[in-house]
mmCIF file of C-alpha atoms in Angstrom:
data_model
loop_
_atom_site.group_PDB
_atom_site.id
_atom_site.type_symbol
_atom_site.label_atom_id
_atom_site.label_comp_id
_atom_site.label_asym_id
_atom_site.label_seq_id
_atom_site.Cartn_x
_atom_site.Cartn_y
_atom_site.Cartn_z
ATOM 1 C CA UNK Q 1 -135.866 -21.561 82.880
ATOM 2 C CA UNK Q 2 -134.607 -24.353 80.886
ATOM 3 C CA UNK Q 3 -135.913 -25.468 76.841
ATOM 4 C CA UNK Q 4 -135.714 -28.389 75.535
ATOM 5 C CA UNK Q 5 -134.849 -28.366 71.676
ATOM 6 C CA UNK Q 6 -136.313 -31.169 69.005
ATOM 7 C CA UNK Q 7 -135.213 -32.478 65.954
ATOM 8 C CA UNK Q 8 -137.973 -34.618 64.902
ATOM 9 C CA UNK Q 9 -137.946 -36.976 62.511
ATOM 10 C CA UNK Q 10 -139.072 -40.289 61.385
ATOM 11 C CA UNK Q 11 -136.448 -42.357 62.509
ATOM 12 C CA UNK Q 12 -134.942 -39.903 65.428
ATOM 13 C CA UNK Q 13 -135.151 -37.183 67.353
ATOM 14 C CA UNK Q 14 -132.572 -34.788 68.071
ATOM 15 C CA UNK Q 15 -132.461 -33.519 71.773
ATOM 16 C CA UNK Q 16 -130.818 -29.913 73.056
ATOM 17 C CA UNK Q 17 -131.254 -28.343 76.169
ATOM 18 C CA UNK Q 18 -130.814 -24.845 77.363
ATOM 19 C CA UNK Q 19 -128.409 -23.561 80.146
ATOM 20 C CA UNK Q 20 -130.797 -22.872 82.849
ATOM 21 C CA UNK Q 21 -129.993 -18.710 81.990
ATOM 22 C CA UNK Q 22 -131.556 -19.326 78.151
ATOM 23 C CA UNK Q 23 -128.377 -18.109 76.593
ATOM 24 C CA UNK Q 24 -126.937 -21.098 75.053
ATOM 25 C CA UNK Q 25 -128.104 -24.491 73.776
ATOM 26 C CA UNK Q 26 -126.151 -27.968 74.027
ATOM 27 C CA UNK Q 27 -126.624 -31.344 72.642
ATOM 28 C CA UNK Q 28 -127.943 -34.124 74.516
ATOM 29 C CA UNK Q 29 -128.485 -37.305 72.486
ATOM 30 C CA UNK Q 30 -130.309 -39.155 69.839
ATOM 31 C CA UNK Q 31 -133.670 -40.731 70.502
ATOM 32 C CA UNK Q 32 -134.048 -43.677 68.396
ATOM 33 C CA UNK Q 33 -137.745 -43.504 66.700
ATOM 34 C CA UNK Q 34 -139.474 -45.785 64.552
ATOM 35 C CA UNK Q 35 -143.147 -44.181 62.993
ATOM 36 C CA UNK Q 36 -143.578 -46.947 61.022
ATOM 37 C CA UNK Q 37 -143.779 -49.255 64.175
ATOM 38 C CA UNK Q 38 -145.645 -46.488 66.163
ATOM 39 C CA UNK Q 39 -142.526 -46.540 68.848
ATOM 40 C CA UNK Q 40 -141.596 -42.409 69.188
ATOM 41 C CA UNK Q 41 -139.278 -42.396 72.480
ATOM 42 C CA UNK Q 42 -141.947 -40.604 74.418
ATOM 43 C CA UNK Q 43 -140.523 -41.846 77.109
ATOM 44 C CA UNK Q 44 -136.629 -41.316 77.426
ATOM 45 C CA UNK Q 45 -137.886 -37.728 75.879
ATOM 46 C CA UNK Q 46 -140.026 -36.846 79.386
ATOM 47 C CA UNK Q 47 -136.934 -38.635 81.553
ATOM 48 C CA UNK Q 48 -134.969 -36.356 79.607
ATOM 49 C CA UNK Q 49 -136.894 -32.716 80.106
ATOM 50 C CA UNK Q 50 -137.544 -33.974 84.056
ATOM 51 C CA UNK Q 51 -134.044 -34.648 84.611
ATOM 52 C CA UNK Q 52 -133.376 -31.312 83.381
ATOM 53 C CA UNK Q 53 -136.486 -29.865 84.638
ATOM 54 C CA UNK Q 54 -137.589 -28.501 81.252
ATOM 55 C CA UNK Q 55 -140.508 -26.027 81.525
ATOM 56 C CA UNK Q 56 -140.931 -25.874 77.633
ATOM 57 C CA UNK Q 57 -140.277 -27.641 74.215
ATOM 58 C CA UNK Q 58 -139.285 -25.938 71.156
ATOM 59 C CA UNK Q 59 -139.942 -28.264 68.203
ATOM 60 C CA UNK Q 60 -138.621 -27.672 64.907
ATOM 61 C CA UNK Q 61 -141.387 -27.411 62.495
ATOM 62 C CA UNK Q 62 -139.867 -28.330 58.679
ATOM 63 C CA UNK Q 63 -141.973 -26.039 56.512
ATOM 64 C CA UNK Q 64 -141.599 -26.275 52.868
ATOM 65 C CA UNK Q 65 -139.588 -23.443 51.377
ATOM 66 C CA UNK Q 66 -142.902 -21.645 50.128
ATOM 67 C CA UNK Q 67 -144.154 -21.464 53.813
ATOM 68 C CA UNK Q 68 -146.455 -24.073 53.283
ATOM 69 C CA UNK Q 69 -147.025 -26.979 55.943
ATOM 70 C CA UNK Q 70 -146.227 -30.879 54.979
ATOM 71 C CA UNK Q 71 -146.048 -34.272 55.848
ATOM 72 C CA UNK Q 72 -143.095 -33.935 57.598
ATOM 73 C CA UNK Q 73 -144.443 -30.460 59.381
ATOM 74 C CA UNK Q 74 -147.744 -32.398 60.436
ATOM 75 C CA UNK Q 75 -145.903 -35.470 61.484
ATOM 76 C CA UNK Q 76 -143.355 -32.690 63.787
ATOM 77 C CA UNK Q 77 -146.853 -31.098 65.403
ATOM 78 C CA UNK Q 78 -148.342 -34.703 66.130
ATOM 79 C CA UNK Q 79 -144.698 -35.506 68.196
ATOM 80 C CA UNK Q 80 -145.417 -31.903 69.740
ATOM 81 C CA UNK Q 81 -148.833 -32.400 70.375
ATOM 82 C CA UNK Q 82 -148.675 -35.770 71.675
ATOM 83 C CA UNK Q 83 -145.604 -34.903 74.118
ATOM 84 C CA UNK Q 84 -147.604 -31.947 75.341
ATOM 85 C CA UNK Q 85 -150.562 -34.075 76.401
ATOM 86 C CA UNK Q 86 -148.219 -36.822 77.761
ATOM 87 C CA UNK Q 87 -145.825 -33.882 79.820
ATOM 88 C CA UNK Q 88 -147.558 -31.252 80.442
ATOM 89 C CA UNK Q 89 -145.437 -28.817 79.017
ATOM 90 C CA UNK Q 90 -146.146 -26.358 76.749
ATOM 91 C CA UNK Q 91 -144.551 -26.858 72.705
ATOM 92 C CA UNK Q 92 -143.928 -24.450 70.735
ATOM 93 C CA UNK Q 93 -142.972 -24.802 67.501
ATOM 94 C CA UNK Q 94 -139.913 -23.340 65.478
ATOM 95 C CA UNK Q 95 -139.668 -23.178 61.698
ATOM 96 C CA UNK Q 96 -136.165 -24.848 61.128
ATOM 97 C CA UNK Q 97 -135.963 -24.686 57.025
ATOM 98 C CA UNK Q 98 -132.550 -25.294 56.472
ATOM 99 C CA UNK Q 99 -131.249 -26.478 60.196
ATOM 100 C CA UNK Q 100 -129.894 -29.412 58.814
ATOM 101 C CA UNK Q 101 -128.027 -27.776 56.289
ATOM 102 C CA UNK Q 102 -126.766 -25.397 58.450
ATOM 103 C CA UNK Q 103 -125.678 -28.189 60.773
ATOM 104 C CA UNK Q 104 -124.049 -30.256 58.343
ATOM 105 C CA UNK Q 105 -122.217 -26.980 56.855
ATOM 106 C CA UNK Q 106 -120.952 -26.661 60.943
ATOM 107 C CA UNK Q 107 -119.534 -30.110 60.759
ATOM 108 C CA UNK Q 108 -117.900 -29.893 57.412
ATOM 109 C CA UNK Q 109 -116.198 -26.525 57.716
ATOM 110 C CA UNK Q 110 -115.626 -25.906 61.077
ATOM 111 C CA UNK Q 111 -115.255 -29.344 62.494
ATOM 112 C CA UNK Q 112 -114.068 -31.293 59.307
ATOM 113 C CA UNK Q 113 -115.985 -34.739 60.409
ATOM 114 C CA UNK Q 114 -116.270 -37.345 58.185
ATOM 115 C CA UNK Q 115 -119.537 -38.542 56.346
ATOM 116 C CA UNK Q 116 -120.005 -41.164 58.676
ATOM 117 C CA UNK Q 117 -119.329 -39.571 61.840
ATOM 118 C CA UNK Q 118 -122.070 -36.399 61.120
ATOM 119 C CA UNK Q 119 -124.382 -38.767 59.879
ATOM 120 C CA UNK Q 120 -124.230 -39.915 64.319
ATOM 121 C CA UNK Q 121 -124.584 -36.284 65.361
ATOM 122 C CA UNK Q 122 -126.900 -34.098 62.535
ATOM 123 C CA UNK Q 123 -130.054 -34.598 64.350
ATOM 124 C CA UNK Q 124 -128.743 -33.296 67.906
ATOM 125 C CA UNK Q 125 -126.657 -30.488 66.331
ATOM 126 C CA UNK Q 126 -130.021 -29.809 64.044
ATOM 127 C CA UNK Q 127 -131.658 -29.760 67.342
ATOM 128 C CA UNK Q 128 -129.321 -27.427 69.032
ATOM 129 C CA UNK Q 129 -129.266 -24.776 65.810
ATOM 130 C CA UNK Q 130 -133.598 -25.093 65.797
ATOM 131 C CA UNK Q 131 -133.116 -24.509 70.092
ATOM 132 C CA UNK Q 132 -130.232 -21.785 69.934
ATOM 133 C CA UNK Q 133 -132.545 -19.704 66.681
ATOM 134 C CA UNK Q 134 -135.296 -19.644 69.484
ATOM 135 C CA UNK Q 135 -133.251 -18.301 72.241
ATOM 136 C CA UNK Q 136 -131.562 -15.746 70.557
ATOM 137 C CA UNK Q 137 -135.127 -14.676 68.476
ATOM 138 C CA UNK Q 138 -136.493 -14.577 72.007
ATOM 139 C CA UNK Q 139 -133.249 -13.016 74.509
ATOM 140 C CA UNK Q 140 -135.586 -10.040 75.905
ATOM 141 C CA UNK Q 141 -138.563 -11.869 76.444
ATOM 142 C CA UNK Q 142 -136.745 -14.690 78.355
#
């Protein structure tokens, strides 16, 4: 069973997929996004998760640090939401405090890559980190 992993934001989204076993996540690419203009890559998204033959999203869902649910958490269950009714597959959603950070800490230390360069590849690592913290909180069930 393969996962697809989001990074949602408001000007991308962040794609990861599963190996077809659920025991590792990669990085797939960048969807360009623009909420402002309404366009949210819908689209190359459901390409994406049929190509791969995706039977389930795991969005990250950006909570504040006191639990509580924002903008930026409702705007991440609206993608979900929406890409549920427009797929048909079921979303689930991951909390992913501090996924970024994480992934940017990946790239500095362990990968030494410039400013520039991991500001091109945050949002798919992010996604893989919020995709591989589902797998590995849900090995048994999988």
């Amino acid at each position: 069973m393969r996962i697809m992993g989001l990074d949602v934001g408001s000007k991308t989204v962040g794609v990861a997929v599963s190996d077809p076993f659920g025991w590792t996540a990669q990085g797939l690419e960048i969807v360009r996004i623009n909420e402002d203009a309404g366009e949210f890559g819908y689209e190359r998204v459901a390409t994406l998760a049929d190509e791969y033959q995706v039977e389930l999203f795991v969005v990250g869902l950006p909570k504040n640090m006191n639990n509580t649910i924002g903008p930026r958490a409702e705007a991440s269950m609206a993608y979900g939401n929406s890409l549920q009714e427009r797929t048909g597959i079921h979303v689930i959603y991951q909390d992913e405090r501090l996924t970024t950070v994480q992934a940017e800490k990946m790239l500095i230390n362990e990968a030494n890559v410039s400013r520039a360069k991991r500001k091109k590849v945050i949002d798919k690592l992010a996604a893989v980190v919020i995709l591989q913290n589902y797998l590995d909180s849900h090995q048994q069930q999988l």
